[in-house]
Amino acid sequence: MDGVIVVEPMGNMPVIKDLIVDMDAVHWQKIRSVTPWLINREPVPEREYLVAREAMVDVTQSMACIQCGACVSDCLAMEVDPEFVGPAALAKAYRFVGDPRDDEPFERLRHLAENPDGMYSCTHCFKCVDACPKGVNPMGQIMRLRRIAGDDYKIEDRNNGYRHEQAFVKNIRANGLLHEADLLPDSYGGKFHPRAIPELLASLPVVIRGLLRRKITPAKALLHPHKAPKPLQAIFDQIESEPKRYELNLYVSGDDKDNETAGAVTEGAKR
Amino acid sequence: MKVAYWPGCVSRGFTPELHGAMAAVAPLLDIDLIELDRASCCGAGVIAEHNQELADTLNARTFALAQQTDGALMMNICSTCQGAQSECQERLDANAVYREHINATISSEGLHYEQGVTNKNLLWLLVEDIGLDTVRQKVKRPLTNLRVGPFYGCYIIRPAARIGIDADHPRHTYLEQLIDALGGTVIDYAGSHKCCGFPIITMNKTASLKQAGRHLGDAVDADADCLVTPCPLCHLNLDLQQPLAAAAVGRELGMPVLHLPQLLGLALGLEPKELGLGRHIVKPRSVIDWSQSVVAAAAA
Amino acid sequence: MPEHDVLIIGAGLAGQRAALAAAQNGVSVAIMSKVHPVRSHSVAAAGGINAAIDVSDDWRSHAYDTVKGSDFLGDQDAIEVMCREAPGEVMHLEHIGVTFHRNERGELDLRAFGGASINRTAYVADITGQAILHVLYEQLLKHSSVVARYEEWFTTSLIIDDDGACVGVVARDIRSGRIETFAAKSVILASGGAGQCFKPTTNALICTADGMAQAYRAGAPLMDMEMIQYHPTTLAENGFLITEGARGEGAHLLNKDGERFMSKSAPNKMELASRDVVSRAEQTEINEGRGVGADGKGIYLDITVVPRKRTLEALREIVNIGKDFAGVDITREPIIIQPGQHYIMGGVKTDIDGQTPITGLYAAGEVACVSVHGGNRLGANSLLDTLIFGRRSGEHAAQRALSTPVPRISDTALRRDAKMIEEIIARPRSGRRVSEIKEELGTTMNSHCAVFRDGPGLQSAYETVRRLKEEAAHAYIDDSGTVFNQDVLGAIELGYMLDTAETIVAAAIERTESRGAQFRTDFPERNDAEWLKHINTTRGANGEPEISYSPVTITQWQPEERKY
Ligand SMILES: Cc1cc2nc3c(=O)[nH]c(=O)nc-3n(C[C@H](O)[C@H](O)[C@H](O)COP(=O)(O)OP(=O)(O)OC[C@H]3O[C@@H](n4cnc5c(N)ncnc54)[C@H](O)[C@@H]3O)c2cc1C
């Protein structure tokens, strides 16, 4: 704006003086909460652990974090929920969960899934992705934590994170389009699950208001107006039955464009 | 202009007025909508969180369907669709081996995704393809004195690089530009580029509602008549859940939230009713009153 | 008054490694750092760490390369220790979690580096220092019940008792401005290098020679101080480092005629000759009018010959540095670099267990001089040095502490330092600013104490430094507060830099030959007959440096002509 740059202290952390904030009270305290060290897989080999090349590049992405706290400063979830573990600490957690040398990924994930302010409290706002000066992609790491917790370890957390994800996928497989009326109860374990009842009661006024405004037609609330075409369901079934998830991390794989050799560039040097 | 049109799920589910409003404004802007009725949900980030390949395949399928039409490009009316699809597209376009792997799956339907589909939210299309000058010329009922707060939805503005924001495409300012082109007053308030909280409504309800409540409260404090959003999922948290959000932040809100095509339609001369404004949880009384007073003034 | 068995000043790689090693020995340990530990300058180390871990490699080969790299000034007993223990240390780092890059078999991948006869540099992309530093810090957090951390505390001086032993330090809590005496049975200095004596430098603003000056003022000798490394590839714009890893991956150096001029001075190793050789070759091209860039003071580093994909994966940081600070996409066009101050081979003289001649005082890392680098350090040997001698110091200091009583300390030093700080804050705004003096020091050193040196230039630098010392005594600052008063610390650091610079210039004047990083145009030959020895500087009674010598330890490798 007219060459004016606004400089202010980082957000989500108490200010000590001028632009100096207390990173220890927030950022480091959260880092310390995720058991931030490797718990070795036994037996510890005499030489190095043999691990896949890609696996190490993959965790190097979160290792590239310089602990600057920019993501914590910008985190929109932390703005309303100061207890949220937050992007930096969760990226740090992935650095161990994704490290084949770590012995306790399950325990780590269980912790973060069960914590009411843990990995399922990320609102998916991408703020941290843009704030990070090092390409760590904290939100991407959080999504991978969820993927591993849900898909590999089937951790049924009390925050409905896993159930919500399962319900969503089931919903789309069945309907092709999202059928919201089913999503809510299913996220709490199904219409008749005890956990669902208080939540449904709480959301009842919402639904009634919706019905009154003809937002939600009774037919919509009760019937499935749209069915997924067969080939779509086949896609779900095929991919879900693959023995291994196929994941493309651009940080590891790069872009096809990266393969171009620069060629004649050295010519330029001669001029 | 002919576009392959992806309305998304919510616009045909919990916010049907959005789909209706889009259908109503399209002819006024000479947009010819070819609806992709065989396409599926974009996954809203949740399917990608579950299984990236699945999300990428579903969206490759949608892109392939769009590429089968004679539309100049693919258009959506949902920030979340835009973001979730751009993310998948980024991977599909980056890696030929991966793309072929995904194409093999959708080939059973005779579909094939060619690298480089153009997929734009209505907002981008308005600014970049139709042009705000053209829009301005088509305005029948300028939004004079209507105080409108923009609310983008995260998925359509971040991450900036993936979303294509650069010096030539300041897409994070398009809503303001559009409100201005429609003759309205842009309201500057803290929440315009923040998160509505919807993605965690089932996991951390308090935090989710606090987010919505806070932004709505900021808009109230900034004296906005209404908010406008290109994202029906934001609409769910900001409008459908507004009573709960108000409770979460302990204050009255009563802030109407309009879908982008609704605001557009008003300025293009459509009536509130045609645009489904009556279907909102928070009745957009200020907006309706405004439009009536404009009509009355015109008659006088 | 806080008391610890072992107190470590500095939380870079050397300090953190020392702390963890000492803690393993069952003593009470504390580590102090003027910045948060992960902001220590070790975080900047890019290219990697050397160790003979390849099955076809041998630590003796590593040792020989190091001896040769040092231009035979390195102490061979210490070099043997370092190279022999290197593989074990790297495996230890791997076990505690460093994410070293792998080859297709899943083993540690090794990249080529300067002066090495085989690929022996383990690495994490080009953030090796950061990866190791953060993993050590993870371990400090893990062991926080046995290692106390004083983060953002600034050590102002060492405390020497009447018997001449080091028994603690005085330090200021930067956050509150409170000053305290710390008692310790053993003190390990791990406070890093002296790069800020030069401008430009690849070193961070915190590399202000604190430890060297503190030890020097306490009576310890500084050794090999004339040996200042100019790195061949620093960004012409601002002096930032472009890692040697780039040349390790295959990048070329070109003059304005597009010629790979290294063929003239190092026909076999070409760009991967040792750093002193490459920097001199570059400077010669520049001086003889074959440089590039607007002022002709640069050289092209052409990374485009490295496959783009490899560059993007293994040299990510310099891709960003090129883009952000020079506006150059290094995968598509050459970038202009020049030799720049990078490292100091000299430091507080120690033995192979980190012991200095002062009882109870240890030193490890860049602050120390064991001497494993002699006249010129090989790339990727410094991280190794910090870790090996950090660990050995930690172990030895802990053992010593087990049999040493808790020292008794008076508050004399505390009162003296508190008064010094009050005096700085109270200075009238009449003299020069601290920043001006620092600037003049840096440019002076860079003009006269760089790749090529000569008697008259060094003499004039010496006089400038003496004058700046006088001016510094009255230099004023702006901030008189207590909370995070960086200004007052800056004034103290200036004093450290001036003392240290004085010893650097004095030693460079003394050595009338050319060896390693010291190239005297007035004495262009190496002269083993007279100068195969270390120069030590100690603080004389009048405050000026006094020179003495110590022999170079030679075990297996007799000096020979150095060819690459
Ligand atoms: C850009 C760059 C790249 C490099 N790359 C490599 C490489 O690839 N391989 C390699 O082997 N070497 C490399 N080096 C050299 C190597 O990084 C350093 O020599 C080494 O990290 C020094 O470590 P250290 O622990 O001795 O000191 P530092 O890491 O500098 O730590 C010094 C510590 O002392 C503390 N301290 C200082 N003064 C005080 C005080 N007064 N009070 C309290 N605390 C104090 C600081 O806060 C800090 O914690 C590189 C150097 C640079 C500059």
PDB file of N, CA and C and ligand atoms in Angstrom, chain C residues 9-15 32-35 40-42 44-48 153-155 190-193 202-203 210 214 241 342-343 364-367 377 380-384 386, ligand 1:
ATOM      1  N   ILE C   9      29.177 -22.797  27.444  1.00  0.00           N
ATOM      2  CA  ILE C   9      28.818 -21.502  26.862  1.00  0.00           C
ATOM      3  C   ILE C   9      28.705 -21.690  25.361  1.00  0.00           C
ATOM      4  N   GLY C  10      27.494 -21.615  24.876  1.00  0.00           N
ATOM      5  CA  GLY C  10      27.279 -21.813  23.444  1.00  0.00           C
ATOM      6  C   GLY C  10      26.455 -23.057  23.205  1.00  0.00           C
ATOM      7  N   ALA C  11      25.430 -22.925  22.372  1.00  0.00           N
ATOM      8  CA  ALA C  11      24.537 -24.056  22.100  1.00  0.00           C
ATOM      9  C   ALA C  11      24.438 -24.336  20.612  1.00  0.00           C
ATOM     10  N   GLY C  12      25.569 -24.158  19.911  1.00  0.00           N
ATOM     11  CA  GLY C  12      25.653 -24.648  18.538  1.00  0.00           C
ATOM     12  C   GLY C  12      25.925 -26.140  18.597  1.00  0.00           C
ATOM     13  N   LEU C  13      26.442 -26.683  17.514  1.00  0.00           N
ATOM     14  CA  LEU C  13      26.693 -28.123  17.510  1.00  0.00           C
ATOM     15  C   LEU C  13      27.701 -28.510  18.579  1.00  0.00           C
ATOM     16  N   ALA C  14      28.768 -27.733  18.709  1.00  0.00           N
ATOM     17  CA  ALA C  14      29.801 -28.098  19.674  1.00  0.00           C
ATOM     18  C   ALA C  14      29.224 -28.083  21.087  1.00  0.00           C
ATOM     19  N   GLY C  15      28.499 -27.027  21.422  1.00  0.00           N
ATOM     20  CA  GLY C  15      27.975 -26.899  22.773  1.00  0.00           C
ATOM     21  C   GLY C  15      26.929 -27.950  23.099  1.00  0.00           C
ATOM     22  N   MET C  32      24.336 -22.607  28.029  1.00  0.00           N
ATOM     23  CA  MET C  32      23.911 -21.207  27.966  1.00  0.00           C
ATOM     24  C   MET C  32      24.153 -20.692  26.560  1.00  0.00           C
ATOM     25  N   SER C  33      23.196 -19.895  26.090  1.00  0.00           N
ATOM     26  CA  SER C  33      23.378 -19.351  24.748  1.00  0.00           C
ATOM     27  C   SER C  33      22.741 -17.981  24.638  1.00  0.00           C
ATOM     28  N   LYS C  34      23.412 -17.101  23.914  1.00  0.00           N
ATOM     29  CA  LYS C  34      22.879 -15.742  23.798  1.00  0.00           C
ATOM     30  C   LYS C  34      21.702 -15.670  22.839  1.00  0.00           C
ATOM     31  N   VAL C  35      21.532 -16.701  22.025  1.00  0.00           N
ATOM     32  CA  VAL C  35      20.314 -16.797  21.220  1.00  0.00           C
ATOM     33  C   VAL C  35      19.668 -18.143  21.520  1.00  0.00           C
ATOM     34  N   SER C  40      21.544 -20.823  16.731  1.00  0.00           N
ATOM     35  CA  SER C  40      23.008 -20.801  16.706  1.00  0.00           C
ATOM     36  C   SER C  40      23.479 -20.905  15.267  1.00  0.00           C
ATOM     37  N   HIS C  41      24.681 -20.408  15.043  1.00  0.00           N
ATOM     38  CA  HIS C  41      25.095 -20.301  13.656  1.00  0.00           C
ATOM     39  C   HIS C  41      25.282 -21.640  12.962  1.00  0.00           C
ATOM     40  N   SER C  42      25.447 -22.696  13.712  1.00  0.00           N
ATOM     41  CA  SER C  42      25.562 -24.023  13.088  1.00  0.00           C
ATOM     42  C   SER C  42      24.373 -24.317  12.187  1.00  0.00           C
ATOM     43  N   ALA C  44      23.305 -22.714   9.925  1.00  0.00           N
ATOM     44  CA  ALA C  44      23.538 -22.272   8.547  1.00  0.00           C
ATOM     45  C   ALA C  44      24.345 -23.280   7.737  1.00  0.00           C
ATOM     46  N   ALA C  45      24.968 -24.223   8.418  1.00  0.00           N
ATOM     47  CA  ALA C  45      25.833 -25.154   7.687  1.00  0.00           C
ATOM     48  C   ALA C  45      25.002 -25.913   6.676  1.00  0.00           C
ATOM     49  N   ALA C  46      25.513 -25.970   5.477  1.00  0.00           N
ATOM     50  CA  ALA C  46      24.676 -26.435   4.389  1.00  0.00           C
ATOM     51  C   ALA C  46      25.097 -27.810   3.873  1.00  0.00           C
ATOM     52  N   GLY C  47      26.315 -27.858   3.402  1.00  0.00           N
ATOM     53  CA  GLY C  47      26.720 -28.953   2.526  1.00  0.00           C
ATOM     54  C   GLY C  47      26.819 -30.331   3.123  1.00  0.00           C
ATOM     55  N   GLY C  48      27.335 -30.453   4.338  1.00  0.00           N
ATOM     56  CA  GLY C  48      27.409 -31.786   4.890  1.00  0.00           C
ATOM     57  C   GLY C  48      28.513 -31.993   5.901  1.00  0.00           C
ATOM     58  N   TRP C 153      20.765 -16.022  27.348  1.00  0.00           N
ATOM     59  CA  TRP C 153      21.653 -15.468  28.382  1.00  0.00           C
ATOM     60  C   TRP C 153      22.981 -15.148  27.702  1.00  0.00           C
ATOM     61  N   PHE C 154      23.540 -14.019  28.045  1.00  0.00           N
ATOM     62  CA  PHE C 154      24.767 -13.560  27.399  1.00  0.00           C
ATOM     63  C   PHE C 154      25.919 -13.616  28.397  1.00  0.00           C
ATOM     64  N   THR C 155      26.924 -14.418  28.094  1.00  0.00           N
ATOM     65  CA  THR C 155      28.095 -14.503  28.965  1.00  0.00           C
ATOM     66  C   THR C 155      28.959 -13.270  28.742  1.00  0.00           C
ATOM     67  N   ALA C 190      32.017 -22.873  23.846  1.00  0.00           N
ATOM     68  CA  ALA C 190      31.602 -23.399  22.539  1.00  0.00           C
ATOM     69  C   ALA C 190      30.870 -22.286  21.820  1.00  0.00           C
ATOM     70  N   SER C 191      31.509 -21.112  21.853  1.00  0.00           N
ATOM     71  CA  SER C 191      30.767 -19.924  21.438  1.00  0.00           C
ATOM     72  C   SER C 191      31.021 -19.493  19.997  1.00  0.00           C
ATOM     73  N   GLY C 192      31.593 -20.390  19.203  1.00  0.00           N
ATOM     74  CA  GLY C 192      31.598 -20.153  17.761  1.00  0.00           C
ATOM     75  C   GLY C 192      32.650 -19.190  17.266  1.00  0.00           C
ATOM     76  N   GLY C 193      32.473 -18.756  16.016  1.00  0.00           N
ATOM     77  CA  GLY C 193      33.524 -18.073  15.275  1.00  0.00           C
ATOM     78  C   GLY C 193      33.525 -16.560  15.357  1.00  0.00           C
ATOM     79  N   THR C 202      30.082 -14.715   5.491  1.00  0.00           N
ATOM     80  CA  THR C 202      28.968 -15.665   5.412  1.00  0.00           C
ATOM     81  C   THR C 202      28.383 -15.914   6.796  1.00  0.00           C
ATOM     82  N   ASN C 203      29.040 -15.374   7.810  1.00  0.00           N
ATOM     83  CA  ASN C 203      28.633 -15.680   9.186  1.00  0.00           C
ATOM     84  C   ASN C 203      27.519 -14.752   9.667  1.00  0.00           C
ATOM     85  N   ASP C 210      33.108 -13.774  20.709  1.00  0.00           N
ATOM     86  CA  ASP C 210      32.991 -13.596  22.160  1.00  0.00           C
ATOM     87  C   ASP C 210      33.926 -14.518  22.936  1.00  0.00           C
ATOM     88  N   GLN C 214      37.058 -13.635  25.282  1.00  0.00           N
ATOM     89  CA  GLN C 214      36.938 -13.898  26.722  1.00  0.00           C
ATOM     90  C   GLN C 214      38.102 -14.760  27.211  1.00  0.00           C
ATOM     91  N   LEU C 241      26.465 -17.391   1.600  1.00  0.00           N
ATOM     92  CA  LEU C 241      27.180 -18.574   1.119  1.00  0.00           C
ATOM     93  C   LEU C 241      26.378 -19.335   0.070  1.00  0.00           C
ATOM     94  N   HIS C 342      34.649 -16.650   5.587  1.00  0.00           N
ATOM     95  CA  HIS C 342      33.728 -17.734   5.914  1.00  0.00           C
ATOM     96  C   HIS C 342      34.030 -18.410   7.242  1.00  0.00           C
ATOM     97  N   TYR C 343      35.302 -18.564   7.574  1.00  0.00           N
ATOM     98  CA  TYR C 343      35.631 -19.433   8.713  1.00  0.00           C
ATOM     99  C   TYR C 343      36.980 -19.030   9.271  1.00  0.00           C
ATOM    100  N   ALA C 364      35.664 -25.906  22.380  1.00  0.00           N
ATOM    101  CA  ALA C 364      35.357 -26.834  21.284  1.00  0.00           C
ATOM    102  C   ALA C 364      34.574 -26.110  20.206  1.00  0.00           C
ATOM    103  N   GLY C 365      34.757 -26.582  18.987  1.00  0.00           N
ATOM    104  CA  GLY C 365      34.041 -25.980  17.862  1.00  0.00           C
ATOM    105  C   GLY C 365      34.861 -24.875  17.237  1.00  0.00           C
ATOM    106  N   GLU C 366      34.171 -23.966  16.575  1.00  0.00           N
ATOM    107  CA  GLU C 366      34.905 -22.952  15.816  1.00  0.00           C
ATOM    108  C   GLU C 366      35.695 -22.016  16.734  1.00  0.00           C
ATOM    109  N   VAL C 367      35.273 -21.872  17.981  1.00  0.00           N
ATOM    110  CA  VAL C 367      36.004 -21.015  18.919  1.00  0.00           C
ATOM    111  C   VAL C 367      37.382 -21.593  19.247  1.00  0.00           C
ATOM    112  N   ARG C 377      40.807 -25.257   6.240  1.00  0.00           N
ATOM    113  CA  ARG C 377      39.862 -26.311   6.593  1.00  0.00           C
ATOM    114  C   ARG C 377      39.219 -26.879   5.345  1.00  0.00           C
ATOM    115  N   ALA C 380      33.073 -29.371   5.059  1.00  0.00           N
ATOM    116  CA  ALA C 380      32.408 -30.472   5.756  1.00  0.00           C
ATOM    117  C   ALA C 380      33.253 -31.109   6.867  1.00  0.00           C
ATOM    118  N   ASN C 381      34.402 -30.493   7.160  1.00  0.00           N
ATOM    119  CA  ASN C 381      35.181 -30.960   8.311  1.00  0.00           C
ATOM    120  C   ASN C 381      34.860 -30.173   9.572  1.00  0.00           C
ATOM    121  N   SER C 382      34.189 -29.053   9.423  1.00  0.00           N
ATOM    122  CA  SER C 382      33.953 -28.242  10.611  1.00  0.00           C
ATOM    123  C   SER C 382      32.854 -28.826  11.470  1.00  0.00           C
ATOM    124  N   LEU C 383      31.770 -29.257  10.828  1.00  0.00           N
ATOM    125  CA  LEU C 383      30.709 -29.885  11.611  1.00  0.00           C
ATOM    126  C   LEU C 383      31.283 -31.070  12.365  1.00  0.00           C
ATOM    127  N   LEU C 384      32.136 -31.793  11.669  1.00  0.00           N
ATOM    128  CA  LEU C 384      32.758 -32.952  12.300  1.00  0.00           C
ATOM    129  C   LEU C 384      33.589 -32.530  13.512  1.00  0.00           C
ATOM    130  N   THR C 386      33.262 -29.867  15.357  1.00  0.00           N
ATOM    131  CA  THR C 386      32.420 -29.423  16.476  1.00  0.00           C
ATOM    132  C   THR C 386      31.905 -30.616  17.267  1.00  0.00           C
TER     133      THR C 386
HETATM  134  C1  LIG D   1      26.928 -20.476   5.768  1.00  0.00           C
HETATM  135  C2  LIG D   1      27.806 -21.523   6.374  1.00  0.00           C
HETATM  136  C3  LIG D   1      27.789 -22.825   5.901  1.00  0.00           C
HETATM  137  C4  LIG D   1      28.591 -23.802   6.457  1.00  0.00           C
HETATM  138  N1  LIG D   1      28.533 -25.073   5.974  1.00  0.00           N
HETATM  139  C5  LIG D   1      29.280 -26.016   6.557  1.00  0.00           C
HETATM  140  C6  LIG D   1      29.204 -27.364   6.109  1.00  0.00           C
HETATM  141  O1  LIG D   1      28.452 -27.694   5.210  1.00  0.00           O
HETATM  142  N2  LIG D   1      29.961 -28.279   6.713  1.00  0.00           N
HETATM  143  C7  LIG D   1      30.795 -27.960   7.741  1.00  0.00           C
HETATM  144  O2  LIG D   1      31.437 -28.844   8.258  1.00  0.00           O
HETATM  145  N3  LIG D   1      30.879 -26.697   8.192  1.00  0.00           N
HETATM  146  C8  LIG D   1      30.150 -25.730   7.616  1.00  0.00           C
HETATM  147  N4  LIG D   1      30.242 -24.441   8.083  1.00  0.00           N
HETATM  148  C9  LIG D   1      31.027 -24.155   9.282  1.00  0.00           C
HETATM  149  C10 LIG D   1      30.287 -24.599  10.520  1.00  0.00           C
HETATM  150  O3  LIG D   1      28.920 -24.402  10.325  1.00  0.00           O
HETATM  151  C11 LIG D   1      30.663 -23.836  11.769  1.00  0.00           C
HETATM  152  O4  LIG D   1      32.034 -23.770  11.868  1.00  0.00           O
HETATM  153  C12 LIG D   1      30.142 -24.563  12.998  1.00  0.00           C
HETATM  154  O5  LIG D   1      28.773 -24.767  12.880  1.00  0.00           O
HETATM  155  C13 LIG D   1      30.438 -23.826  14.279  1.00  0.00           C
HETATM  156  O6  LIG D   1      29.743 -24.463  15.328  1.00  0.00           O
HETATM  157  P1  LIG D   1      29.967 -24.065  16.829  1.00  0.00           P
HETATM  158  O7  LIG D   1      29.131 -24.972  17.636  1.00  0.00           O
HETATM  159  O8  LIG D   1      31.384 -23.988  17.105  1.00  0.00           O
HETATM  160  O9  LIG D   1      29.429 -22.586  16.929  1.00  0.00           O
HETATM  161  P2  LIG D   1      27.969 -21.853  16.623  1.00  0.00           P
HETATM  162  O10 LIG D   1      27.077 -22.832  15.974  1.00  0.00           O
HETATM  163  O11 LIG D   1      28.340 -20.635  15.973  1.00  0.00           O
HETATM  164  O12 LIG D   1      27.428 -21.651  18.049  1.00  0.00           O
HETATM  165  C14 LIG D   1      27.920 -20.654  18.898  1.00  0.00           C
HETATM  166  C15 LIG D   1      27.068 -20.621  20.119  1.00  0.00           C
HETATM  167  O13 LIG D   1      27.646 -19.797  21.094  1.00  0.00           O
HETATM  168  C16 LIG D   1      26.694 -18.914  21.623  1.00  0.00           C
HETATM  169  N5  LIG D   1      27.380 -17.723  22.104  1.00  0.00           N
HETATM  170  C17 LIG D   1      28.299 -16.981  21.448  1.00  0.00           C
HETATM  171  N6  LIG D   1      28.702 -15.968  22.218  1.00  0.00           N
HETATM  172  C18 LIG D   1      28.031 -16.076  23.394  1.00  0.00           C
HETATM  173  C19 LIG D   1      28.005 -15.326  24.589  1.00  0.00           C
HETATM  174  N7  LIG D   1      28.741 -14.234  24.735  1.00  0.00           N
HETATM  175  N8  LIG D   1      27.182 -15.720  25.573  1.00  0.00           N
HETATM  176  C20 LIG D   1      26.399 -16.807  25.442  1.00  0.00           C
HETATM  177  N9  LIG D   1      26.397 -17.555  24.335  1.00  0.00           N
HETATM  178  C21 LIG D   1      27.199 -17.192  23.322  1.00  0.00           C
HETATM  179  C22 LIG D   1      25.757 -18.684  20.482  1.00  0.00           C
HETATM  180  O14 LIG D   1      24.522 -18.233  20.963  1.00  0.00           O
HETATM  181  C23 LIG D   1      25.682 -20.063  19.896  1.00  0.00           C
HETATM  182  O15 LIG D   1      24.764 -20.834  20.616  1.00  0.00           O
HETATM  183  C24 LIG D   1      29.454 -23.464   7.521  1.00  0.00           C
HETATM  184  C25 LIG D   1      29.464 -22.157   8.001  1.00  0.00           C
HETATM  185  C26 LIG D   1      28.677 -21.195   7.423  1.00  0.00           C
HETATM  186  C27 LIG D   1      28.775 -19.804   7.937  1.00  0.00           C
END
